[in-house]
PDB file of C-alpha atoms in Angstrom:
ATOM      1  CA  UNK K  80    -129.010  -9.739 -86.144  1.00  0.00           C
ATOM      2  CA  UNK K  81    -126.603 -12.546 -85.691  1.00  0.00           C
ATOM      3  CA  UNK K  82    -123.137 -12.091 -83.863  1.00  0.00           C
ATOM      4  CA  UNK K  83    -119.941 -13.637 -85.124  1.00  0.00           C
ATOM      5  CA  UNK K  84    -117.517 -14.767 -82.388  1.00  0.00           C
ATOM      6  CA  UNK K  85    -113.903 -15.003 -83.488  1.00  0.00           C
ATOM      7  CA  UNK K  86    -111.673 -16.827 -80.946  1.00  0.00           C
ATOM      8  CA  UNK K  87    -108.163 -15.296 -80.171  1.00  0.00           C
ATOM      9  CA  UNK K  88    -105.692 -17.929 -80.946  1.00  0.00           C
ATOM     10  CA  UNK K  89    -102.006 -17.699 -79.690  1.00  0.00           C
ATOM     11  CA  UNK K  90     -99.601 -20.071 -81.286  1.00  0.00           C
ATOM     12  CA  UNK K  91     -98.585 -22.753 -78.814  1.00  0.00           C
ATOM     13  CA  UNK K  92     -95.090 -22.946 -80.216  1.00  0.00           C
ATOM     14  CA  UNK K  93     -94.443 -19.262 -79.612  1.00  0.00           C
ATOM     15  CA  UNK K  94     -95.646 -19.532 -75.990  1.00  0.00           C
ATOM     16  CA  UNK K  95     -93.466 -22.511 -75.367  1.00  0.00           C
ATOM     17  CA  UNK K  96     -90.472 -20.674 -76.717  1.00  0.00           C
ATOM     18  CA  UNK K  97     -91.138 -17.685 -74.518  1.00  0.00           C
ATOM     19  CA  UNK K  98     -91.540 -19.869 -71.452  1.00  0.00           C
ATOM     20  CA  UNK K  99     -88.302 -21.688 -72.195  1.00  0.00           C
ATOM     21  CA  UNK K 100     -86.461 -18.442 -72.695  1.00  0.00           C
ATOM     22  CA  UNK K 101     -87.784 -17.135 -69.405  1.00  0.00           C
ATOM     23  CA  UNK K 102     -86.750 -20.316 -67.676  1.00  0.00           C
ATOM     24  CA  UNK K 103     -83.289 -20.120 -69.180  1.00  0.00           C
ATOM     25  CA  UNK K 104     -82.967 -16.509 -68.162  1.00  0.00           C
ATOM     26  CA  UNK K 105     -84.053 -17.411 -64.658  1.00  0.00           C
ATOM     27  CA  UNK K 106     -81.531 -20.241 -64.466  1.00  0.00           C
ATOM     28  CA  UNK K 107     -78.837 -17.960 -65.813  1.00  0.00           C
ATOM     29  CA  UNK K 108     -79.747 -15.410 -63.183  1.00  0.00           C
ATOM     30  CA  UNK K 109     -79.563 -18.093 -60.509  1.00  0.00           C
ATOM     31  CA  UNK K 110     -76.135 -19.183 -61.794  1.00  0.00           C
ATOM     32  CA  UNK K 111     -74.926 -15.605 -61.831  1.00  0.00           C
ATOM     33  CA  UNK K 112     -76.312 -15.079 -58.345  1.00  0.00           C
ATOM     34  CA  UNK K 113     -74.565 -18.213 -57.116  1.00  0.00           C
ATOM     35  CA  UNK K 114     -71.293 -17.080 -58.710  1.00  0.00           C
ATOM     36  CA  UNK K 115     -71.676 -13.668 -57.148  1.00  0.00           C
ATOM     37  CA  UNK K 116     -72.307 -15.310 -53.780  1.00  0.00           C
ATOM     38  CA  UNK K 117     -69.211 -17.463 -54.241  1.00  0.00           C
ATOM     39  CA  UNK K 118     -67.235 -14.380 -55.128  1.00  0.00           C
ATOM     40  CA  UNK K 119     -68.574 -12.667 -52.044  1.00  0.00           C
ATOM     41  CA  UNK K 120     -67.696 -15.667 -49.911  1.00  0.00           C
ATOM     42  CA  UNK K 121     -64.179 -15.738 -51.379  1.00  0.00           C
ATOM     43  CA  UNK K 122     -63.741 -12.040 -50.751  1.00  0.00           C
ATOM     44  CA  UNK K 123     -64.986 -12.496 -47.206  1.00  0.00           C
ATOM     45  CA  UNK K 124     -62.568 -15.394 -46.645  1.00  0.00           C
ATOM     46  CA  UNK K 125     -59.714 -13.390 -48.145  1.00  0.00           C
ATOM     47  CA  UNK K 126     -60.638 -10.437 -45.975  1.00  0.00           C
ATOM     48  CA  UNK K 127     -60.583 -12.625 -42.864  1.00  0.00           C
ATOM     49  CA  UNK K 128     -57.221 -14.120 -43.853  1.00  0.00           C
ATOM     50  CA  UNK K 129     -55.819 -10.675 -44.535  1.00  0.00           C
ATOM     51  CA  UNK K 130     -57.093  -9.497 -41.176  1.00  0.00           C
ATOM     52  CA  UNK K 131     -55.500 -12.476 -39.444  1.00  0.00           C
ATOM     53  CA  UNK K 132     -52.204 -11.774 -41.218  1.00  0.00           C
ATOM     54  CA  UNK K 133     -52.435  -8.119 -40.228  1.00  0.00           C
ATOM     55  CA  UNK K 134     -53.232  -9.023 -36.618  1.00  0.00           C
ATOM     56  CA  UNK K 135     -50.316 -11.475 -36.477  1.00  0.00           C
ATOM     57  CA  UNK K 136     -47.992  -8.901 -38.029  1.00  0.00           C
ATOM     58  CA  UNK K 137     -49.158  -6.312 -35.495  1.00  0.00           C
ATOM     59  CA  UNK K 138     -48.489  -8.699 -32.615  1.00  0.00           C
ATOM     60  CA  UNK K 139     -45.090  -9.549 -34.084  1.00  0.00           C
ATOM     61  CA  UNK K 140     -44.297  -5.851 -34.417  1.00  0.00           C
ATOM     62  CA  UNK K 141     -45.248  -5.309 -30.771  1.00  0.00           C
ATOM     63  CA  UNK K 142     -43.045  -8.230 -29.718  1.00  0.00           C
ATOM     64  CA  UNK K 143     -40.154  -6.912 -31.793  1.00  0.00           C
ATOM     65  CA  UNK K 144     -40.602  -3.470 -30.311  1.00  0.00           C
ATOM     66  CA  UNK K 145     -40.657  -4.917 -26.763  1.00  0.00           C
ATOM     67  CA  UNK K 146     -37.562  -7.019 -27.551  1.00  0.00           C
ATOM     68  CA  UNK K 147     -35.774  -3.980 -28.938  1.00  0.00           C
ATOM     69  CA  UNK K 148     -36.564  -2.029 -25.775  1.00  0.00           C
ATOM     70  CA  UNK K 149     -35.260  -4.887 -23.615  1.00  0.00           C
ATOM     71  CA  UNK K 150     -32.204  -5.252 -25.847  1.00  0.00           C
ATOM     72  CA  UNK K 151     -31.511  -1.539 -25.555  1.00  0.00           C
ATOM     73  CA  UNK K 152     -31.640  -1.798 -21.746  1.00  0.00           C
ATOM     74  CA  UNK K 153     -29.317  -4.824 -21.839  1.00  0.00           C
ATOM     75  CA  UNK K 154     -26.864  -2.999 -24.098  1.00  0.00           C
ATOM     76  CA  UNK K 155     -26.951   0.005 -21.796  1.00  0.00           C
ATOM     77  CA  UNK K 156     -26.341  -2.218 -18.762  1.00  0.00           C
ATOM     78  CA  UNK K 157     -23.510  -4.071 -20.502  1.00  0.00           C
ATOM     79  CA  UNK K 158     -21.970  -0.760 -21.502  1.00  0.00           C
ATOM     80  CA  UNK K 159     -21.954   0.284 -17.855  1.00  0.00           C
ATOM     81  CA  UNK K 160     -20.425  -3.080 -16.885  1.00  0.00           C
ATOM     82  CA  UNK K 161     -17.729  -2.701 -19.549  1.00  0.00           C
ATOM     83  CA  UNK K 162     -16.954   0.778 -18.281  1.00  0.00           C
ATOM     84  CA  UNK K 163     -16.739  -0.587 -14.736  1.00  0.00           C
ATOM     85  CA  UNK K 164     -14.506  -3.478 -15.853  1.00  0.00           C
ATOM     86  CA  UNK K 165     -12.271  -1.090 -17.745  1.00  0.00           C
ATOM     87  CA  UNK K 166     -12.038   1.078 -14.645  1.00  0.00           C
ATOM     88  CA  UNK K 167     -11.196  -1.985 -12.533  1.00  0.00           C
ATOM     89  CA  UNK K 168      -8.569  -3.116 -15.031  1.00  0.00           C
ATOM     90  CA  UNK K 169      -7.011   0.315 -14.960  1.00  0.00           C
ATOM     91  CA  UNK K 170      -7.024   0.250 -11.165  1.00  0.00           C
ATOM     92  CA  UNK K 171      -5.646  -3.310 -11.193  1.00  0.00           C
ATOM     93  CA  UNK K 172      -2.857  -2.302 -13.550  1.00  0.00           C
ATOM     94  CA  UNK K 173      -1.966   0.589 -11.282  1.00  0.00           C
ATOM     95  CA  UNK K 174      -2.105  -1.718  -8.255  1.00  0.00           C
ATOM     96  CA  UNK K 175       0.081  -4.293 -10.002  1.00  0.00           C
ATOM     97  CA  UNK K 176       2.604  -1.617 -10.919  1.00  0.00           C
ATOM     98  CA  UNK K 177       2.841  -0.692  -7.253  1.00  0.00           C
ATOM     99  CA  UNK K 178       2.567  -4.209  -5.786  1.00  0.00           C
ATOM    100  CA  UNK K 179       4.881  -6.227  -8.020  1.00  0.00           C
ATOM    101  CA  UNK K 180       8.025  -4.280  -7.008  1.00  0.00           C
ATOM    102  CA  UNK K 181       7.018  -4.794  -3.379  1.00  0.00           C
ATOM    103  CA  UNK K 182       6.748  -8.565  -3.907  1.00  0.00           C
ATOM    104  CA  UNK K 183      10.117  -8.599  -5.642  1.00  0.00           C
ATOM    105  CA  UNK K 184      11.599  -6.759  -2.686  1.00  0.00           C
ATOM    106  CA  UNK K 185       9.986  -9.240  -0.277  1.00  0.00           C
ATOM    107  CA  UNK K 186      11.555 -12.118  -2.224  1.00  0.00           C
ATOM    108  CA  UNK K 187      14.949 -10.434  -2.105  1.00  0.00           C
ATOM    109  CA  UNK K 188      14.620  -9.774   1.624  1.00  0.00           C
ATOM    110  CA  UNK K 189      13.732 -13.424   2.160  1.00  0.00           C
ATOM    111  CA  UNK K 190      16.852 -14.454   0.267  1.00  0.00           C
ATOM    112  CA  UNK K 191      18.981 -12.120   2.360  1.00  0.00           C
ATOM    113  CA  UNK K 192      17.390 -13.463   5.532  1.00  0.00           C
ATOM    114  CA  UNK K 193      18.077 -17.083   4.576  1.00  0.00           C
ATOM    115  CA  UNK K 194      21.696 -16.325   3.673  1.00  0.00           C
ATOM    116  CA  UNK K 195      22.317 -14.707   7.106  1.00  0.00           C
ATOM    117  CA  UNK K 196      20.222 -17.121   9.156  1.00  0.00           C
ATOM    118  CA  UNK K 197      21.361 -20.304  10.888  1.00  0.00           C
ATOM    119  CA  UNK K 198      22.615 -22.754   8.238  1.00  0.00           C
ATOM    120  CA  UNK K 199      19.869 -25.370   8.466  1.00  0.00           C
ATOM    121  CA  UNK K 200      17.992 -26.910   5.516  1.00  0.00           C
ATOM    122  CA  UNK K 201      20.156 -24.625   3.394  1.00  0.00           C
ATOM    123  CA  UNK K 202      19.547 -26.305   0.044  1.00  0.00           C
ATOM    124  CA  UNK K 203      15.786 -26.548   0.539  1.00  0.00           C
ATOM    125  CA  UNK K 204      15.447 -22.919   1.640  1.00  0.00           C
ATOM    126  CA  UNK K 205      17.714 -21.549  -1.086  1.00  0.00           C
ATOM    127  CA  UNK K 206      15.763 -23.478  -3.712  1.00  0.00           C
ATOM    128  CA  UNK K 207      12.536 -21.963  -2.384  1.00  0.00           C
ATOM    129  CA  UNK K 208      14.000 -18.462  -2.670  1.00  0.00           C
ATOM    130  CA  UNK K 209      15.274 -19.154  -6.209  1.00  0.00           C
ATOM    131  CA  UNK K 210      11.883 -20.546  -7.234  1.00  0.00           C
ATOM    132  CA  UNK K 211      10.193 -17.379  -5.988  1.00  0.00           C
ATOM    133  CA  UNK K 212      12.681 -15.265  -7.963  1.00  0.00           C
ATOM    134  CA  UNK K 213      11.729 -17.109 -11.150  1.00  0.00           C
ATOM    135  CA  UNK K 214       8.064 -16.781 -10.271  1.00  0.00           C
ATOM    136  CA  UNK K 215       8.321 -12.982 -10.073  1.00  0.00           C
ATOM    137  CA  UNK K 216       9.432 -12.883 -13.734  1.00  0.00           C
ATOM    138  CA  UNK K 217       6.599 -15.038 -15.066  1.00  0.00           C
ATOM    139  CA  UNK K 218       3.877 -13.166 -16.938  1.00  0.00           C
ATOM    140  CA  UNK K 219       1.502 -16.141 -16.906  1.00  0.00           C
ATOM    141  CA  UNK K 220       1.216 -16.146 -13.103  1.00  0.00           C
ATOM    142  CA  UNK K 221      -1.253 -13.754 -11.507  1.00  0.00           C
ATOM    143  CA  UNK K 222      -0.267 -11.158  -8.963  1.00  0.00           C
ATOM    144  CA  UNK K 223      -2.469 -12.900  -6.388  1.00  0.00           C
ATOM    145  CA  UNK K 224      -0.674 -16.224  -6.910  1.00  0.00           C
ATOM    146  CA  UNK K 225       2.724 -14.551  -6.581  1.00  0.00           C
ATOM    147  CA  UNK K 226       1.600 -12.930  -3.340  1.00  0.00           C
ATOM    148  CA  UNK K 227       0.211 -16.251  -2.053  1.00  0.00           C
ATOM    149  CA  UNK K 228       3.487 -18.085  -2.649  1.00  0.00           C
ATOM    150  CA  UNK K 229       5.564 -15.276  -1.149  1.00  0.00           C
ATOM    151  CA  UNK K 230       3.334 -15.309   1.932  1.00  0.00           C
ATOM    152  CA  UNK K 231       3.566 -19.092   2.155  1.00  0.00           C
ATOM    153  CA  UNK K 232       7.380 -18.914   2.094  1.00  0.00           C
ATOM    154  CA  UNK K 233       7.365 -16.338   4.894  1.00  0.00           C
ATOM    155  CA  UNK K 234       5.003 -18.520   6.920  1.00  0.00           C
ATOM    156  CA  UNK K 235       7.326 -21.512   6.502  1.00  0.00           C
ATOM    157  CA  UNK K 236      10.280 -19.441   7.696  1.00  0.00           C
ATOM    158  CA  UNK K 237       8.256 -18.147  10.633  1.00  0.00           C
ATOM    159  CA  UNK K 238       7.325 -21.714  11.589  1.00  0.00           C
ATOM    160  CA  UNK K 239      11.000 -22.656  11.838  1.00  0.00           C
ATOM    161  CA  UNK K 240      11.328 -20.250  14.747  1.00  0.00           C
ATOM    162  CA  UNK K 241       8.737 -22.172  16.783  1.00  0.00           C
ATOM    163  CA  UNK K 242       9.908 -25.748  16.257  1.00  0.00           C
ATOM    164  CA  UNK K 243      12.482 -28.174  17.646  1.00  0.00           C
ATOM    165  CA  UNK K 244      14.032 -30.354  14.959  1.00  0.00           C
ATOM    166  CA  UNK K 245      16.754 -33.011  14.722  1.00  0.00           C
ATOM    167  CA  UNK K 246      18.134 -34.666  11.592  1.00  0.00           C
ATOM    168  CA  UNK K 247      21.239 -36.466  10.328  1.00  0.00           C
ATOM    169  CA  UNK K 248      23.444 -34.767   7.768  1.00  0.00           C
ATOM    170  CA  UNK K 249      26.975 -33.900   6.655  1.00  0.00           C
ATOM    171  CA  UNK K 250      29.069 -31.375   8.567  1.00  0.00           C
ATOM    172  CA  UNK K 251      31.938 -29.549   6.882  1.00  0.00           C
ATOM    173  CA  UNK K 252      34.433 -28.410   9.564  1.00  0.00           C
ATOM    174  CA  UNK K 253      38.141 -27.668   9.394  1.00  0.00           C
ATOM    175  CA  UNK K 254      38.382 -29.135   5.925  1.00  0.00           C
ATOM    176  CA  UNK K 255      36.775 -32.411   7.003  1.00  0.00           C
ATOM    177  CA  UNK K 256      33.320 -33.761   6.259  1.00  0.00           C
ATOM    178  CA  UNK K 257      31.538 -36.179   8.560  1.00  0.00           C
ATOM    179  CA  UNK K 258      28.059 -37.414   9.370  1.00  0.00           C
ATOM    180  CA  UNK K 259      26.524 -35.898  12.504  1.00  0.00           C
ATOM    181  CA  UNK K 260      23.152 -35.322  14.083  1.00  0.00           C
ATOM    182  CA  UNK K 261      21.959 -31.723  13.960  1.00  0.00           C
ATOM    183  CA  UNK K 262      19.671 -30.127  16.538  1.00  0.00           C
ATOM    184  CA  UNK K 263      17.826 -26.872  15.919  1.00  0.00           C
ATOM    185  CA  UNK K 264      16.133 -24.956  18.737  1.00  0.00           C
ATOM    186  CA  UNK K 265      13.867 -22.590  16.834  1.00  0.00           C
ATOM    187  CA  UNK K 266      16.232 -19.880  15.674  1.00  0.00           C
ATOM    188  CA  UNK K 267      18.106 -19.379  18.951  1.00  0.00           C
ATOM    189  CA  UNK K 268      20.556 -22.224  18.489  1.00  0.00           C
ATOM    190  CA  UNK K 269      21.882 -24.776  16.017  1.00  0.00           C
ATOM    191  CA  UNK K 270      23.971 -27.674  17.339  1.00  0.00           C
ATOM    192  CA  UNK K 271      25.564 -30.879  16.149  1.00  0.00           C
ATOM    193  CA  UNK K 272      26.698 -34.100  17.775  1.00  0.00           C
ATOM    194  CA  UNK K 273      28.761 -36.928  16.374  1.00  0.00           C
ATOM    195  CA  UNK K 274      26.898 -40.155  15.767  1.00  0.00           C
ATOM    196  CA  UNK K 275      28.713 -41.782  18.701  1.00  0.00           C
ATOM    197  CA  UNK K 276      27.671 -38.892  20.981  1.00  0.00           C
ATOM    198  CA  UNK K 277      31.277 -38.129  21.951  1.00  0.00           C
ATOM    199  CA  UNK K 278      31.696 -34.747  20.237  1.00  0.00           C
ATOM    200  CA  UNK K 279      29.359 -31.779  20.140  1.00  0.00           C
ATOM    201  CA  UNK K 280      29.390 -28.240  18.836  1.00  0.00           C
ATOM    202  CA  UNK K 281      27.245 -25.285  17.815  1.00  0.00           C
ATOM    203  CA  UNK K 282      26.976 -22.606  15.151  1.00  0.00           C
ATOM    204  CA  UNK K 283      28.587 -19.320  16.182  1.00  0.00           C
ATOM    205  CA  UNK K 284      26.267 -16.821  14.477  1.00  0.00           C
ATOM    206  CA  UNK K 285      28.522 -13.858  15.210  1.00  0.00           C
ATOM    207  CA  UNK K 286      31.589 -15.414  13.586  1.00  0.00           C
ATOM    208  CA  UNK K 287      29.589 -17.465  11.059  1.00  0.00           C
ATOM    209  CA  UNK K 288      31.344 -20.751  11.802  1.00  0.00           C
ATOM    210  CA  UNK K 289      30.998 -24.031  13.653  1.00  0.00           C
ATOM    211  CA  UNK K 290      32.625 -24.316  17.079  1.00  0.00           C
ATOM    212  CA  UNK K 291      33.231 -27.327  19.269  1.00  0.00           C
ATOM    213  CA  UNK K 292      31.640 -27.401  22.720  1.00  0.00           C
ATOM    214  CA  UNK K 293      32.872 -28.832  25.960  1.00  0.00           C
ATOM    215  CA  UNK K 294      31.879 -32.355  26.907  1.00  0.00           C
ATOM    216  CA  UNK K 295      29.519 -30.881  29.494  1.00  0.00           C
ATOM    217  CA  UNK K 296      27.090 -30.122  26.654  1.00  0.00           C
ATOM    218  CA  UNK K 297      27.061 -33.629  25.186  1.00  0.00           C
ATOM    219  CA  UNK K 298      24.215 -34.828  27.372  1.00  0.00           C
ATOM    220  CA  UNK K 299      21.972 -31.700  27.049  1.00  0.00           C
ATOM    221  CA  UNK K 300      22.328 -31.903  23.253  1.00  0.00           C
ATOM    222  CA  UNK K 301      21.517 -35.622  23.356  1.00  0.00           C
ATOM    223  CA  UNK K 302      18.412 -34.868  25.419  1.00  0.00           C
ATOM    224  CA  UNK K 303      17.427 -32.172  22.913  1.00  0.00           C
ATOM    225  CA  UNK K 304      17.792 -34.627  20.033  1.00  0.00           C
ATOM    226  CA  UNK K 305      15.610 -37.170  21.835  1.00  0.00           C
ATOM    227  CA  UNK K 306      12.998 -34.498  22.553  1.00  0.00           C
ATOM    228  CA  UNK K 307      12.975 -33.405  18.881  1.00  0.00           C
ATOM    229  CA  UNK K 308      12.458 -37.012  17.829  1.00  0.00           C
ATOM    230  CA  UNK K 309       9.740 -37.396  20.472  1.00  0.00           C
ATOM    231  CA  UNK K 310      11.764 -40.055  22.256  1.00  0.00           C
ATOM    232  CA  UNK K 311      11.618 -38.272  25.611  1.00  0.00           C
ATOM    233  CA  UNK K 312       9.385 -35.808  27.424  1.00  0.00           C
ATOM    234  CA  UNK K 313      10.143 -32.071  27.103  1.00  0.00           C
ATOM    235  CA  UNK K 314      12.419 -30.624  29.745  1.00  0.00           C
ATOM    236  CA  UNK K 315      14.693 -27.647  30.307  1.00  0.00           C
ATOM    237  CA  UNK K 316      17.901 -27.666  28.256  1.00  0.00           C
ATOM    238  CA  UNK K 317      21.013 -25.780  29.332  1.00  0.00           C
ATOM    239  CA  UNK K 318      22.696 -24.911  26.044  1.00  0.00           C
ATOM    240  CA  UNK K 319      24.690 -21.898  24.819  1.00  0.00           C
ATOM    241  CA  UNK K 320      22.836 -19.473  22.558  1.00  0.00           C
ATOM    242  CA  UNK K 321      24.044 -16.500  20.536  1.00  0.00           C
ATOM    243  CA  UNK K 322      22.389 -13.336  21.821  1.00  0.00           C
ATOM    244  CA  UNK K 323      23.198 -11.419  18.637  1.00  0.00           C
ATOM    245  CA  UNK K 324      23.112 -14.303  16.208  1.00  0.00           C
ATOM    246  CA  UNK K 325      20.549 -15.591  13.802  1.00  0.00           C
ATOM    247  CA  UNK K 326      19.553 -13.310  10.889  1.00  0.00           C
ATOM    248  CA  UNK K 327      20.982 -10.139  12.366  1.00  0.00           C
TER     249      UNK K 327
END
């Protein structure tokens, strides 16, 4: 009995189409996979950037917090300093209220002293006293500066008591004015001598007037003038002095 073999035939066109479709599907899957990978990479990059931003913000927050703590300490310290300054200003105001009247009184006492003292450098000394009086009324001058100038004026007056001085000036006596040479021995005596050396006199502190002296005193006064001008060596001078004179 004879067998009949029938070959199984698959259309080539249909196979080719199936293969192409599979290839297209595979390519599409690859494209989708690549897109997914890109999306994943973008998400990863965004996540890293977000983390960096978060980390930077956290560090900034820590710095701000540390700055705020330091600022709070500074404000607290400045508050204490302001309180201390306010306390000092209050104390200074109280001190000034007590000290300024004392300085005014010192200026007045200096003026009284000058008016009763030996009449030497009268204009200069009176101007100094008047300048101090104006200074006491000035609000733009500190209390320390007022005290310094008052003290300086007292020191100048004190220095007069330790010096020997001679100068030429005008003498008003008995209604007459003439040029003479004055001699001051500290504060114990004030004398004059005519320019020709023939007449001499002294200030009578008790009676507050000039008096003529005997001719015996012409030479001692001349020697005193030469000593004051450093024209002779120091030596003992025999001159009359007022035991109760000066600024008494």
